[in-house]
Amino acid sequence: MKFSVLTLLITLVLITGWGRAIASDVFQTDTVTVEVKGTDADARFDPVVVAVNPGDVIEFIVREGLHTVTAYHPTNRRPKRIPDLAKPFDSGLMEQGDQWFLNIKEEGVYDYFCLPHEKMGHVGRVIAGSYDAAIDYPEEGMPNVVLQKLSTETEQFLNQ
């Protein structure tokens, strides 16, 4: 009887440890940091383009100035440029030292902007999942400086 209990105990420990190892590999999430920098003409997200997996978290840290992290979405009075199943987001106005976290749940491309500095090209892009995702968002209603910045930065990112 003791042999059976000991065998069972060892088996449970091995299975439990193995199960945790599998769970940590399957459900592992990463946190990517994007710094929000600058004031007025030099306002920027650094980096502009990030790649993550669905389930990952993006931490936005404001280094200087007043900024937002706002999704391109009709809720925010802009054209929709996030995945269909994704929820629109808006950090609200943040100041130096503030942090804001965005959990990326859906695969696809998320475009976002800083409300006070959008017309100066203060925009960013998240590529969640495959890099091969076609970016097929409307250009109507988008400032040219924004379209140019997203195009240039995405091309540089993909060619690294």
Short mmCIF file of C-alpha atoms in Angstrom, two decimals:
data_model
loop_
_atom_site.label_atom_id
_atom_site.label_comp_id
_atom_site.label_asym_id
_atom_site.label_seq_id
_atom_site.Cartn_x
_atom_site.Cartn_y
_atom_site.Cartn_z
CA MET A 1 0.00 0.00 0.00
CA LYS A 2 2.85 2.42 0.82
CA PHE A 3 4.40 1.75 -2.56
CA SER A 4 1.16 2.65 -4.32
CA VAL A 5 0.72 5.90 -2.37
CA LEU A 6 4.34 6.90 -3.00
CA THR A 7 4.04 6.09 -6.68
CA LEU A 8 0.83 8.09 -6.88
CA LEU A 9 2.43 11.06 -5.09
CA ILE A 10 5.47 11.09 -7.39
CA THR A 11 3.23 10.77 -10.42
CA LEU A 12 1.11 13.72 -9.28
CA VAL A 13 4.17 15.89 -8.69
CA LEU A 14 5.56 15.07 -12.12
CA ILE A 15 2.25 15.65 -13.84
CA THR A 16 1.63 18.91 -11.98
CA GLY A 17 5.10 20.24 -12.77
CA TRP A 18 4.80 19.19 -16.38
CA GLY A 19 1.35 20.75 -16.59
CA ARG A 20 2.66 24.05 -15.28
CA ALA A 21 5.47 24.04 -17.80
CA ILE A 22 3.01 23.54 -20.63
CA ALA A 23 0.65 26.19 -19.25
CA SER A 24 3.44 28.75 -18.92
CA ASP A 25 4.47 28.17 -22.54
CA VAL A 26 0.94 28.30 -23.90
CA PHE A 27 -0.31 31.25 -21.84
CA GLN A 28 2.85 33.33 -21.58
CA THR A 29 2.29 37.02 -22.24
CA ASP A 30 4.81 39.75 -22.78
CA THR A 31 4.78 43.43 -21.93
CA VAL A 32 6.14 45.83 -24.52
CA THR A 33 6.98 49.40 -23.54
CA VAL A 34 6.25 52.41 -25.73
CA GLU A 35 7.57 55.75 -24.53
CA VAL A 36 5.49 58.85 -25.21
CA LYS A 37 7.87 61.73 -25.77
CA GLY A 38 8.13 65.30 -26.88
CA THR A 39 6.04 68.40 -26.90
CA ASP A 40 4.37 70.05 -29.87
CA ALA A 41 6.42 69.58 -33.07
CA ASP A 42 8.62 66.76 -31.76
CA ALA A 43 5.86 64.70 -30.08
CA ARG A 44 6.26 60.99 -30.84
CA PHE A 45 5.70 57.41 -29.75
CA ASP A 46 8.96 55.49 -29.39
CA PRO A 47 8.90 53.08 -31.09
CA VAL A 48 6.21 54.09 -33.57
CA VAL A 49 5.52 50.50 -34.67
CA VAL A 50 5.53 47.50 -32.33
CA ALA A 51 4.80 43.83 -32.95
CA VAL A 52 3.06 41.77 -30.28
CA ASN A 53 1.02 38.61 -29.95
CA PRO A 54 -2.65 38.61 -29.00
CA GLY A 55 -2.76 38.59 -25.20
CA ASP A 56 0.33 40.77 -24.82
CA VAL A 57 0.24 44.08 -22.98
CA ILE A 58 1.63 47.41 -24.13
CA GLU A 59 2.78 49.81 -21.42
CA PHE A 60 2.76 53.45 -22.47
CA ILE A 61 4.97 55.71 -20.33
CA VAL A 62 4.77 59.49 -20.74
CA ARG A 63 8.28 60.95 -20.56
CA GLU A 64 7.34 64.58 -21.19
CA GLY A 65 4.40 66.72 -22.23
CA LEU A 66 0.65 66.04 -22.24
CA HIS A 67 -0.54 63.19 -24.45
CA THR A 68 -3.21 60.59 -25.15
CA VAL A 69 -3.17 57.10 -26.63
CA THR A 70 -6.37 57.00 -28.67
CA ALA A 71 -7.59 54.38 -31.16
CA TYR A 72 -8.63 55.35 -34.64
CA HIS A 73 -12.30 54.50 -34.27
CA PRO A 74 -15.67 56.23 -34.81
CA THR A 75 -16.16 56.24 -31.02
CA ASN A 76 -13.22 58.65 -30.96
CA ARG A 77 -14.56 60.56 -34.01
CA ARG A 78 -12.03 59.08 -36.41
CA PRO A 79 -12.10 56.43 -39.15
CA LYS A 80 -11.94 52.84 -37.87
CA ARG A 81 -8.39 51.49 -38.05
CA ILE A 82 -8.40 48.67 -35.50
CA PRO A 83 -9.50 45.01 -35.92
CA ASP A 84 -13.25 44.40 -36.19
CA LEU A 85 -13.49 42.55 -32.86
CA ALA A 86 -11.21 44.93 -30.96
CA LYS A 87 -12.67 47.47 -28.56
CA PRO A 88 -11.81 51.13 -29.10
CA PHE A 89 -9.50 52.66 -26.52
CA ASP A 90 -8.54 56.06 -25.18
CA SER A 91 -6.13 56.66 -22.33
CA GLY A 92 -7.44 60.11 -21.54
CA LEU A 93 -5.01 62.97 -21.09
CA MET A 94 -1.76 61.86 -19.45
CA GLU A 95 1.19 63.87 -18.18
CA GLN A 96 4.85 63.21 -17.47
CA GLY A 97 5.34 60.09 -15.36
CA ASP A 98 1.91 58.61 -16.12
CA GLN A 99 1.58 55.01 -17.31
CA TRP A 100 -1.25 53.39 -19.21
CA PHE A 101 -1.64 49.75 -20.17
CA LEU A 102 -3.33 48.34 -23.28
CA ASN A 103 -4.12 44.63 -23.49
CA ILE A 104 -4.10 43.51 -27.11
CA LYS A 105 -6.68 40.75 -27.42
CA GLU A 106 -7.32 40.43 -31.15
CA GLU A 107 -4.98 39.71 -34.04
CA GLY A 108 -4.60 42.50 -36.57
CA VAL A 109 -3.33 46.04 -36.98
CA TYR A 110 -4.18 48.78 -34.49
CA ASP A 111 -3.53 52.41 -35.42
CA TYR A 112 -3.63 55.03 -32.69
CA PHE A 113 -2.85 58.71 -32.18
CA CYS A 114 -2.23 61.42 -29.62
CA LEU A 115 -5.23 63.74 -29.63
CA PRO A 116 -3.31 67.01 -29.02
CA HIS A 117 -0.59 66.18 -31.58
CA GLU A 118 -2.24 64.06 -34.29
CA LYS A 119 -1.92 66.71 -37.01
CA MET A 120 1.84 66.76 -36.37
CA GLY A 121 2.11 63.03 -37.08
CA HIS A 122 2.05 61.78 -33.48
CA VAL A 123 0.74 58.33 -34.33
CA GLY A 124 1.58 54.71 -33.66
CA ARG A 125 0.82 51.23 -34.91
CA VAL A 126 0.55 47.83 -33.26
CA ILE A 127 0.89 44.71 -35.38
CA ALA A 128 -0.66 41.86 -33.40
CA GLY A 129 0.04 38.38 -34.70
CA SER A 130 1.22 37.86 -38.27
CA TYR A 131 3.39 40.50 -39.90
CA ASP A 132 1.74 39.51 -43.17
CA ALA A 133 -1.59 40.98 -42.13
CA ALA A 134 -2.84 43.16 -44.94
CA ILE A 135 -3.32 46.74 -43.83
CA ASP A 136 -6.49 47.68 -45.65
CA TYR A 137 -7.85 50.66 -43.76
CA PRO A 138 -9.63 53.65 -45.29
CA GLU A 139 -7.52 56.70 -45.98
CA GLU A 140 -10.49 59.03 -46.24
CA GLY A 141 -10.59 61.51 -43.39
CA MET A 142 -6.98 60.83 -42.38
CA PRO A 143 -4.41 63.66 -42.33
CA ASN A 144 -1.71 63.14 -44.98
CA VAL A 145 1.04 63.51 -42.38
CA VAL A 146 -0.49 60.59 -40.45
CA LEU A 147 -0.73 58.33 -43.50
CA GLN A 148 2.84 59.16 -44.50
CA LYS A 149 4.21 58.55 -41.00
CA LEU A 150 2.43 55.19 -40.61
CA SER A 151 3.52 54.05 -44.07
CA THR A 152 7.16 55.07 -43.65
CA GLU A 153 7.53 53.71 -40.12
CA THR A 154 5.82 50.41 -40.97
CA GLU A 155 8.05 49.91 -44.00
CA GLN A 156 11.17 50.58 -41.91
CA PHE A 157 9.94 48.22 -39.20
CA LEU A 158 9.22 45.38 -41.63
CA ASN A 159 12.61 45.80 -43.35
CA GLN A 160 14.71 45.60 -40.17
#
